[in-house]
JSON list of C-alpha atoms (C1' of nucleotides) in Angstrom, two decimals:
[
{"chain": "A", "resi": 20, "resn": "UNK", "atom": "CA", "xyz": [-96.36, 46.96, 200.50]},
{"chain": "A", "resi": 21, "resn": "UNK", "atom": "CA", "xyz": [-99.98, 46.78, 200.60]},
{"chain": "A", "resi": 22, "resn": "UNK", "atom": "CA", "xyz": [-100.26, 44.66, 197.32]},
{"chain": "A", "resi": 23, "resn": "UNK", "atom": "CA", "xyz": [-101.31, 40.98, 197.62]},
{"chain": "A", "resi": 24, "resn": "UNK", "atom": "CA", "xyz": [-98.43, 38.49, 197.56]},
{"chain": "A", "resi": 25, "resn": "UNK", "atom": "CA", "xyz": [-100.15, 37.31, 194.26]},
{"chain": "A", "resi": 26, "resn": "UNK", "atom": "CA", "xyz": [-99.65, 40.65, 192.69]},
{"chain": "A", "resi": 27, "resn": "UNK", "atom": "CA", "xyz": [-96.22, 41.53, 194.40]},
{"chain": "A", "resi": 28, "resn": "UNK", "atom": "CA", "xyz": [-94.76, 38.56, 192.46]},
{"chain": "A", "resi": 29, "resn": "UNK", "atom": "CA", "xyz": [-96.79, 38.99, 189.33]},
{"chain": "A", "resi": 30, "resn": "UNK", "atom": "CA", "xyz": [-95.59, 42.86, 188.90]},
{"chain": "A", "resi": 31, "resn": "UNK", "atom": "CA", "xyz": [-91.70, 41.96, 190.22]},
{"chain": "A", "resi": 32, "resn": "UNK", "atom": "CA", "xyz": [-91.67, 39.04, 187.70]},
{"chain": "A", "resi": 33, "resn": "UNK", "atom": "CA", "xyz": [-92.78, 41.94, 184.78]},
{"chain": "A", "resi": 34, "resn": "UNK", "atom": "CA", "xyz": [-90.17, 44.08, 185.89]},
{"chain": "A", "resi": 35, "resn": "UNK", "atom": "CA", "xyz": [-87.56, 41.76, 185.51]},
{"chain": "A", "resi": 36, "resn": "UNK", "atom": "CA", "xyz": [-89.06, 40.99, 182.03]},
{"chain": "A", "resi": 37, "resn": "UNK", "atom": "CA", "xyz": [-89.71, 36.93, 182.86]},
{"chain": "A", "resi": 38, "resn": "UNK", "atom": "CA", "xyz": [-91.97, 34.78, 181.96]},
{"chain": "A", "resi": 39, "resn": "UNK", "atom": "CA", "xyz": [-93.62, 32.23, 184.14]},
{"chain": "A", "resi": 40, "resn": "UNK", "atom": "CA", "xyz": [-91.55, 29.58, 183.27]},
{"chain": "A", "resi": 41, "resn": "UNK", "atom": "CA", "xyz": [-88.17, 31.27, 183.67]},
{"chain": "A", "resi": 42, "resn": "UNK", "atom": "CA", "xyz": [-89.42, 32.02, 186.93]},
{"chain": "A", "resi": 43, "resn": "UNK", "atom": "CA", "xyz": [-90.21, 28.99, 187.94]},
{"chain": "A", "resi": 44, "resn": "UNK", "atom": "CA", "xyz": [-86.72, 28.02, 186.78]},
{"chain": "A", "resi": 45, "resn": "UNK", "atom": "CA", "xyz": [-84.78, 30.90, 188.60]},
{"chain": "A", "resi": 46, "resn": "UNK", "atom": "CA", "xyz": [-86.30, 29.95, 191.70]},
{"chain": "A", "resi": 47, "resn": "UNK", "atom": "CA", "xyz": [-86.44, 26.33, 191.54]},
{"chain": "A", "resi": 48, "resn": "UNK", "atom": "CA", "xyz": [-90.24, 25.90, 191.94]},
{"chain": "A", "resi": 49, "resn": "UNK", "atom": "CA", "xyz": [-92.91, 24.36, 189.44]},
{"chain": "A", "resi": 50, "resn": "UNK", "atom": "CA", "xyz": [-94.07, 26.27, 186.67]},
{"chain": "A", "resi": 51, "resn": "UNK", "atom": "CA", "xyz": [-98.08, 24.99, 187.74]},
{"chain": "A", "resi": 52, "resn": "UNK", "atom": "CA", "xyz": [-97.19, 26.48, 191.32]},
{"chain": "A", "resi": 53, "resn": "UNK", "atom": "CA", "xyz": [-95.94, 29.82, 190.01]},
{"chain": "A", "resi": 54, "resn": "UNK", "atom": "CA", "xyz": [-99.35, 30.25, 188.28]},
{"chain": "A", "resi": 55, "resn": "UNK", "atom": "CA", "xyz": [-101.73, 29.11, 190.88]},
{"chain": "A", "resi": 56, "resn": "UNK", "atom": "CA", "xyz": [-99.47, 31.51, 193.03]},
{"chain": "A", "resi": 57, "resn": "UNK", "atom": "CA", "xyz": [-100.01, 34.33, 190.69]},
{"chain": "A", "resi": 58, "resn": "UNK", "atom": "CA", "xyz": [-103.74, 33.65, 190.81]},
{"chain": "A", "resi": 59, "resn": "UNK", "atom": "CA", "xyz": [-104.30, 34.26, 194.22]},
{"chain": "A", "resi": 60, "resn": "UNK", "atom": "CA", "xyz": [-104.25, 30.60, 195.68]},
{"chain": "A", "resi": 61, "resn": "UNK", "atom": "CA", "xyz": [-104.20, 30.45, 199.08]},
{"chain": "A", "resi": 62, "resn": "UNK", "atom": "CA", "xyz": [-103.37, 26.84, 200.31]},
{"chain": "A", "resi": 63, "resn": "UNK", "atom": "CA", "xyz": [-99.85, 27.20, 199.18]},
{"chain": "A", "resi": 64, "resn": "UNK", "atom": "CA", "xyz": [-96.63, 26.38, 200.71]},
{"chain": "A", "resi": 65, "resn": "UNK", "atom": "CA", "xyz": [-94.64, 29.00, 203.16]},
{"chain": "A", "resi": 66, "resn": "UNK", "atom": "CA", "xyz": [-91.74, 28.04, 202.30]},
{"chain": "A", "resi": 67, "resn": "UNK", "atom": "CA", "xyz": [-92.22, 27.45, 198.15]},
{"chain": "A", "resi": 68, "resn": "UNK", "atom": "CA", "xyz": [-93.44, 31.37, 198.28]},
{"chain": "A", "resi": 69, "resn": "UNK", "atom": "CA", "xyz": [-90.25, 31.95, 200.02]},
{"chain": "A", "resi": 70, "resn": "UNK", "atom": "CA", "xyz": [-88.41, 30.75, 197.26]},
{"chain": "A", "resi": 71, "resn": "UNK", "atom": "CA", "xyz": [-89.57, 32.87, 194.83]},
{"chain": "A", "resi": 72, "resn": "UNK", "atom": "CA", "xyz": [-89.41, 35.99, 197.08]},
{"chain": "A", "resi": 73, "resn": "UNK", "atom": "CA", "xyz": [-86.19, 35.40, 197.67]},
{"chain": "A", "resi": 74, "resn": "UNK", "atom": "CA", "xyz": [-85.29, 36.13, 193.94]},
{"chain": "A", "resi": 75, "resn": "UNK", "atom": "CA", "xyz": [-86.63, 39.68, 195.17]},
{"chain": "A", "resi": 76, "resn": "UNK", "atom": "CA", "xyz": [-85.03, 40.21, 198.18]},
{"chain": "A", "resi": 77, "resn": "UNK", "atom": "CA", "xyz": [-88.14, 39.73, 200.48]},
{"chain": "A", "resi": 78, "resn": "UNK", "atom": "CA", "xyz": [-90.01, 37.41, 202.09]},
{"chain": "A", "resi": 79, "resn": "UNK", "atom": "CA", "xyz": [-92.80, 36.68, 204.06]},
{"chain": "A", "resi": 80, "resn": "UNK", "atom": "CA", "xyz": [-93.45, 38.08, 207.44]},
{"chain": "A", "resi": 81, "resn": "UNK", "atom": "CA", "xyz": [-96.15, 39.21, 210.01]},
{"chain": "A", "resi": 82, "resn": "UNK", "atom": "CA", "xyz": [-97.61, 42.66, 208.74]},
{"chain": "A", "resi": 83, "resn": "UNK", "atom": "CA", "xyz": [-100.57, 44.03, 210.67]},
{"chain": "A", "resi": 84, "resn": "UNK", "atom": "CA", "xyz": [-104.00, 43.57, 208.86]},
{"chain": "A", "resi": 85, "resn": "UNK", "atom": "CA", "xyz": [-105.19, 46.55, 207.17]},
{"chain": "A", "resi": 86, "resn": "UNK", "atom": "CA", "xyz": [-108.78, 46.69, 207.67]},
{"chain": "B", "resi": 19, "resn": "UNK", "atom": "CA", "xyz": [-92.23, 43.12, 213.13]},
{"chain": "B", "resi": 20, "resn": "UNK", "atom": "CA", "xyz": [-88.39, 41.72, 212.52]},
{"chain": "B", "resi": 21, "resn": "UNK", "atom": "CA", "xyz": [-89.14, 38.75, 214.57]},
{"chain": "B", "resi": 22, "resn": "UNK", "atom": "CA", "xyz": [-89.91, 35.02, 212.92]},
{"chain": "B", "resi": 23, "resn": "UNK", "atom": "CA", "xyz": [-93.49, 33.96, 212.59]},
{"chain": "B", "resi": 24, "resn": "UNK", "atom": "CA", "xyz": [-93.18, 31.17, 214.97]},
{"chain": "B", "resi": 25, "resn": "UNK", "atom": "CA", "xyz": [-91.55, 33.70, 217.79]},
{"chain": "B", "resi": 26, "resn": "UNK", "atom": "CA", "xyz": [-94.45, 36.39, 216.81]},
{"chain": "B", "resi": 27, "resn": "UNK", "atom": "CA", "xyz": [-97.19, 33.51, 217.55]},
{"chain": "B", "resi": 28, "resn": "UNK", "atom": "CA", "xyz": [-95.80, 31.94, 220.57]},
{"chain": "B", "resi": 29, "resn": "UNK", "atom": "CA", "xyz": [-95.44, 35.19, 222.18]},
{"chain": "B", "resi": 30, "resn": "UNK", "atom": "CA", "xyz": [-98.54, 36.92, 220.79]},
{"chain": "B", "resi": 31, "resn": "UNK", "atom": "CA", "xyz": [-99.68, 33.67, 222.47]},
{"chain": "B", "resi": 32, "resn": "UNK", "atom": "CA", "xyz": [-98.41, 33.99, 225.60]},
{"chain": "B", "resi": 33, "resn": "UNK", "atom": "CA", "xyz": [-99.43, 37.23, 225.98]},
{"chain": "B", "resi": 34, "resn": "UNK", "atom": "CA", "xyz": [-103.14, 36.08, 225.60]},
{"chain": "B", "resi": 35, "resn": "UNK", "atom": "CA", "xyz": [-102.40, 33.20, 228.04]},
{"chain": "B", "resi": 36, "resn": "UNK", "atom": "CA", "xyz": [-103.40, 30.82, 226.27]},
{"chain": "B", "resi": 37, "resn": "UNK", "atom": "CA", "xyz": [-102.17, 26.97, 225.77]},
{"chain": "B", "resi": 38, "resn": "UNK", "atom": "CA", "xyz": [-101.73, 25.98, 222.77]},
{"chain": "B", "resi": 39, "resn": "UNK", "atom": "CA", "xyz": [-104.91, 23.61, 222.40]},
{"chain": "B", "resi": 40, "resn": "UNK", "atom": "CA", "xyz": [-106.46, 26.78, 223.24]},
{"chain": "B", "resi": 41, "resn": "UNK", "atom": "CA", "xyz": [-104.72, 28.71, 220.30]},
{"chain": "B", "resi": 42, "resn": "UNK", "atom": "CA", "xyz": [-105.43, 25.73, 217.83]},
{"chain": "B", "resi": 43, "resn": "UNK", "atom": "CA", "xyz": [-109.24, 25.77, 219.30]},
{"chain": "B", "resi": 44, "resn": "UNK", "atom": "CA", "xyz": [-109.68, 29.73, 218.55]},
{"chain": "B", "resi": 45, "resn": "UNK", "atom": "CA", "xyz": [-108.21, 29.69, 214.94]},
{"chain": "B", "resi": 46, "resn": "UNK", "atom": "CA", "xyz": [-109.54, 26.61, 213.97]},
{"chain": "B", "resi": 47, "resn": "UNK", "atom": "CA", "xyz": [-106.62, 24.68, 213.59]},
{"chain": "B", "resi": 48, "resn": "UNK", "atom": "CA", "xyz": [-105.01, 21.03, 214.43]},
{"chain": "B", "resi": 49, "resn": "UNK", "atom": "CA", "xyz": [-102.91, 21.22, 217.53]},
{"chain": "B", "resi": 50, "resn": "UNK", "atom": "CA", "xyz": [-99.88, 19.08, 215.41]},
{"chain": "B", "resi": 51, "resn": "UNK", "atom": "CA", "xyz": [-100.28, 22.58, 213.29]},
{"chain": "B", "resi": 52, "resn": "UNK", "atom": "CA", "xyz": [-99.77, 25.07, 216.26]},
{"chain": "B", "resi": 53, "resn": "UNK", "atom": "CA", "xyz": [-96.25, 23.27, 217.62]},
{"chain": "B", "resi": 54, "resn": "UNK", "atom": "CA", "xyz": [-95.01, 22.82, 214.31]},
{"chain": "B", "resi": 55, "resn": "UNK", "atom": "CA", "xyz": [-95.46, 26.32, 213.35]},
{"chain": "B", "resi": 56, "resn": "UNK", "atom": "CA", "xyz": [-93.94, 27.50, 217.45]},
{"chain": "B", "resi": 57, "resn": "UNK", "atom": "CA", "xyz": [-91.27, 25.12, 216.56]},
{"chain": "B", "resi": 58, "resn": "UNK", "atom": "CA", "xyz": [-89.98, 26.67, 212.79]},
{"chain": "B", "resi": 59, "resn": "UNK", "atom": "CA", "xyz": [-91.40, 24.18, 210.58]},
{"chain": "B", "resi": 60, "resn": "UNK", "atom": "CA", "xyz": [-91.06, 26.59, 206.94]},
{"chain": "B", "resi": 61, "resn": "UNK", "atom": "CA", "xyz": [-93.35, 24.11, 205.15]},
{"chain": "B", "resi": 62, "resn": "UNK", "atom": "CA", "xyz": [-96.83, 24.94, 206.44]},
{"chain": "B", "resi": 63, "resn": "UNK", "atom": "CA", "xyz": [-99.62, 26.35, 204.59]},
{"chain": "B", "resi": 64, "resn": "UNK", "atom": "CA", "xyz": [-100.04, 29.99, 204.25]},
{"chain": "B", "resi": 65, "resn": "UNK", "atom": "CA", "xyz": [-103.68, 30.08, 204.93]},
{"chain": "B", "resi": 66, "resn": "UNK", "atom": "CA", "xyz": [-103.03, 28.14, 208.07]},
{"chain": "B", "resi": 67, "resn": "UNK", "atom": "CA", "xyz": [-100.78, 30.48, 209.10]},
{"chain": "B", "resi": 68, "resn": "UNK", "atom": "CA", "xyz": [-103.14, 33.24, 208.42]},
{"chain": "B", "resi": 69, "resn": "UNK", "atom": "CA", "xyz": [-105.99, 31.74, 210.31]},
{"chain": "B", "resi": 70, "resn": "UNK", "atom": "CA", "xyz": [-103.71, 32.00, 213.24]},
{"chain": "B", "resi": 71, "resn": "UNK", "atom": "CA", "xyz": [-102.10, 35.18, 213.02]},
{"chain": "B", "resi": 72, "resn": "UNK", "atom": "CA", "xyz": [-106.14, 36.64, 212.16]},
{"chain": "B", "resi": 73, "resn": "UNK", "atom": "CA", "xyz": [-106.26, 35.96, 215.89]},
{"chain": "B", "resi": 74, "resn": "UNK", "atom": "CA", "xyz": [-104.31, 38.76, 216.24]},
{"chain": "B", "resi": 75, "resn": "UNK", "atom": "CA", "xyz": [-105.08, 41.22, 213.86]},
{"chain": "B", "resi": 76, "resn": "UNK", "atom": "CA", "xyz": [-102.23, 40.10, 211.66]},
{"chain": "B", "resi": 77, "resn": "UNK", "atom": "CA", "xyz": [-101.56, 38.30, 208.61]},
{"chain": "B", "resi": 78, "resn": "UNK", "atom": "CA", "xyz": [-98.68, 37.23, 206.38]},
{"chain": "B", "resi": 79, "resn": "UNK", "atom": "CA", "xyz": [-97.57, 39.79, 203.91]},
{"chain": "B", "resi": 80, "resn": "UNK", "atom": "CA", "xyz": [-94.17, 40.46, 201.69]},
{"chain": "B", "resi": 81, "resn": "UNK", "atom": "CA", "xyz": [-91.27, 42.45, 203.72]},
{"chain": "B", "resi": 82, "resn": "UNK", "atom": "CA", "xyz": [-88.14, 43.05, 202.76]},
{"chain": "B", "resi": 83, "resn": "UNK", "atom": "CA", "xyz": [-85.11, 40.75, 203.67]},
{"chain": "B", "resi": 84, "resn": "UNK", "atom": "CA", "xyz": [-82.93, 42.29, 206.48]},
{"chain": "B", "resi": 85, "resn": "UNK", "atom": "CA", "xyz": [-79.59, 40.21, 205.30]},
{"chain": "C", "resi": 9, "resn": "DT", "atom": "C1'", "xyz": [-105.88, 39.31, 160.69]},
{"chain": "C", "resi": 10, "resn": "DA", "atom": "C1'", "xyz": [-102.39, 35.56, 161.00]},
{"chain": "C", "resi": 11, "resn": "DT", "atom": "C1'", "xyz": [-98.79, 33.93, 163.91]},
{"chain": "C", "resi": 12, "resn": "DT", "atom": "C1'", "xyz": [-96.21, 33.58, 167.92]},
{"chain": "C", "resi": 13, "resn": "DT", "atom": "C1'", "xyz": [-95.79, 33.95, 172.74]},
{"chain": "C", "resi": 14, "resn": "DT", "atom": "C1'", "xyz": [-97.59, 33.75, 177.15]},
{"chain": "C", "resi": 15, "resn": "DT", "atom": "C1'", "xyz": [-100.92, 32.35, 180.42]},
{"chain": "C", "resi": 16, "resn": "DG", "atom": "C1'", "xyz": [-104.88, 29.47, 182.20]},
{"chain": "C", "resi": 17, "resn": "DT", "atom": "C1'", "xyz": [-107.07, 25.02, 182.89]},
{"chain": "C", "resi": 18, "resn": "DA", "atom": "C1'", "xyz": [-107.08, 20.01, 183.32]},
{"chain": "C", "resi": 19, "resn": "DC", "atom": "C1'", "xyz": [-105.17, 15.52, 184.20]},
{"chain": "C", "resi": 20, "resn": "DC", "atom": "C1'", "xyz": [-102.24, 11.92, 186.71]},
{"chain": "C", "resi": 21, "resn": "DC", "atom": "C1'", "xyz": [-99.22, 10.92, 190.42]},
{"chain": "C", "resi": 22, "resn": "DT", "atom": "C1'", "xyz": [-96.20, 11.00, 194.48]},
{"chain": "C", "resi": 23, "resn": "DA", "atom": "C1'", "xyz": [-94.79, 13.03, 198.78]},
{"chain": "C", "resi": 24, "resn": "DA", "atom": "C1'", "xyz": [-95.98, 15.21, 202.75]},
{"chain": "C", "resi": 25, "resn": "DT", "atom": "C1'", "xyz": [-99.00, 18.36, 205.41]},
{"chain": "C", "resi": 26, "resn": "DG", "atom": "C1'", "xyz": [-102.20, 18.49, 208.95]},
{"chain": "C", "resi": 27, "resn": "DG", "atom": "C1'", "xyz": [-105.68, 16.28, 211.98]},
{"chain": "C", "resi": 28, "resn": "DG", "atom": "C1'", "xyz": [-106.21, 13.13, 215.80]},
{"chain": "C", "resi": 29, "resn": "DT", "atom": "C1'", "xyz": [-104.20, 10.98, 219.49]},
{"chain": "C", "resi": 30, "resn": "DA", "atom": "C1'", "xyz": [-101.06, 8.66, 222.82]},
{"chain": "C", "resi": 31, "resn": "DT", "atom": "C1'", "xyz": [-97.04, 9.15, 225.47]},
{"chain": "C", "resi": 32, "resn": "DA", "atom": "C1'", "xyz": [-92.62, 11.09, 226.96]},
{"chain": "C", "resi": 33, "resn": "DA", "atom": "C1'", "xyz": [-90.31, 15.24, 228.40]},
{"chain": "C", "resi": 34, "resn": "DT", "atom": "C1'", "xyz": [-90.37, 19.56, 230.27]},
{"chain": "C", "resi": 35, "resn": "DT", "atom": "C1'", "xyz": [-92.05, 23.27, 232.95]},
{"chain": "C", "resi": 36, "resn": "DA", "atom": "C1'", "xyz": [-94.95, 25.37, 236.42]},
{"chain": "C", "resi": 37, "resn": "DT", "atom": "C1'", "xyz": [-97.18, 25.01, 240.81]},
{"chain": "C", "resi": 38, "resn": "DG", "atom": "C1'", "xyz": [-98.52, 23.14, 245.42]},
{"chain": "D", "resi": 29, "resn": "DC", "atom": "C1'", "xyz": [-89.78, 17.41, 246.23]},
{"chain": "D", "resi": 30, "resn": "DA", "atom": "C1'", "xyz": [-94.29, 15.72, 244.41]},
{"chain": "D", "resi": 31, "resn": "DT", "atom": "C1'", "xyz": [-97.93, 16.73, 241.41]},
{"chain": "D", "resi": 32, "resn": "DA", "atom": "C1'", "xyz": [-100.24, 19.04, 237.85]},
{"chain": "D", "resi": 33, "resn": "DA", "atom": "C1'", "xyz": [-100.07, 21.45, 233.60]},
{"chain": "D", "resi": 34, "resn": "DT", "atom": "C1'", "xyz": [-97.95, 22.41, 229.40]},
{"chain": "D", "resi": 35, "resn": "DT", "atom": "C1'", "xyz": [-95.20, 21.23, 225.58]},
{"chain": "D", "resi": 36, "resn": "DA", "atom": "C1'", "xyz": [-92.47, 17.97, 222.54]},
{"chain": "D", "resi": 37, "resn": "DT", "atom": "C1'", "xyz": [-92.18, 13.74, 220.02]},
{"chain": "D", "resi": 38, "resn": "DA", "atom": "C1'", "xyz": [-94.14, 9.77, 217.58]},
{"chain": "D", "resi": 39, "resn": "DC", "atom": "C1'", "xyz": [-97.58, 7.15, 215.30]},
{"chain": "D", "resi": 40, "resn": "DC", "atom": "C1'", "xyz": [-101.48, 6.27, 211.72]},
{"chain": "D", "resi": 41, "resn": "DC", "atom": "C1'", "xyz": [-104.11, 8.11, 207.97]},
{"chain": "D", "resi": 42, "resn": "DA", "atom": "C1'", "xyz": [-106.93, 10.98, 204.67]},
{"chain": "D", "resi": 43, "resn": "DT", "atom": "C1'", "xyz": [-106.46, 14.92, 201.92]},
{"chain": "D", "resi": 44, "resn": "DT", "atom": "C1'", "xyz": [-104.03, 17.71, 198.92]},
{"chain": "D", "resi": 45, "resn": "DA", "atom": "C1'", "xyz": [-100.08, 20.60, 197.34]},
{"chain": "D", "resi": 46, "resn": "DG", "atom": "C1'", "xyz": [-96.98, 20.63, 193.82]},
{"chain": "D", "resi": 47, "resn": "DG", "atom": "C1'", "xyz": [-94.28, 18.58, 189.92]},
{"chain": "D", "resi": 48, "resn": "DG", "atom": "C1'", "xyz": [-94.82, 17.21, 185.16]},
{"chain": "D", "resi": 49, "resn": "DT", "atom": "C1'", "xyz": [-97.24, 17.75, 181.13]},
{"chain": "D", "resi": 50, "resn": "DA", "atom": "C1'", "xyz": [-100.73, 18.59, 177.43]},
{"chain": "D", "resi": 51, "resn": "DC", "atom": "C1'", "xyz": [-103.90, 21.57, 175.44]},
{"chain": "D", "resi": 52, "resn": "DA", "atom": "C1'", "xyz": [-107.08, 25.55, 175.32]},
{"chain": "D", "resi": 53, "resn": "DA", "atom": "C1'", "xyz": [-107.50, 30.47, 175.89]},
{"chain": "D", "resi": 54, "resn": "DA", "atom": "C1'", "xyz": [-105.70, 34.93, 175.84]},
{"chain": "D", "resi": 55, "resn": "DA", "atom": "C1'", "xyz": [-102.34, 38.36, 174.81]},
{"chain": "D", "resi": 56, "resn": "DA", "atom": "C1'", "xyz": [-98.69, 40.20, 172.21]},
{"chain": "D", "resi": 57, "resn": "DT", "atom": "C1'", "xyz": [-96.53, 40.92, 167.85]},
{"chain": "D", "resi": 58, "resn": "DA", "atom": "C1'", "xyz": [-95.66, 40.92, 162.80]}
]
DNA sequence: TATTTTTGTACCCTAATGGGTATAATTATG
DNA sequence: CATAATTATACCCATTAGGGTACAAAAATA
């Protein structure tokens, strides 16, 4: 994917028809982190992202930079 | 790439030949950071990571889970 | 447009990341 | 082997991520 991990989650999240607090509850992380998340922070926690991927069946890994 | 971030570093590292004070100089990071990450440690910030991997035209993106 | 639902922002607080550094352990080199 | 270089572990400490929560703003719906 070439979509920002902010915008991955954001659009998976829709298509599963979630809000951001069911989320948060499906993949055991705060509901404040799943919206900083969503909005593109940057100074967040590997393996908290993880968690939530996981609900997607991906995660986070070395892609080469596109620019 | 299918291997971890820490093995992708360390040997994107290596390659370089550089130490690991010399890494952590380059990116801008604490040395504590640099073994930590070479070592597996999941709870590390993402932008951390990403000032490494920039080193090497990388970055952290979403993949899909190979399990 | 009124009402409900969802999302964004703000606050307090605790736990832990990451920096610096010293020292032990390990590995590479003479 | 002995020595140097590199890496791993351990400590203190300031900063901050993330949980909880309350309320404002925005979006969706009747």
């Amino acid at each position: 994917m070439n979509t920002s991990i902010a915008t991955f989650i954001k659009e998976k999240r829709k298509q599963l028809k979630l809000t951001q607090p069911e989320l948060a509850e499906k993949a055991g992380v705060g509901l404040r982190f799943v919206r900083e998340l969503e909005q593109g922070k940057q100074s967040v926690r590997l393996d908290k992202v993880n968690q939530l991927l996981d609900l997607f069946g991906s995660e986070l890994g070395v892609i080469q930079k596109t620019d």
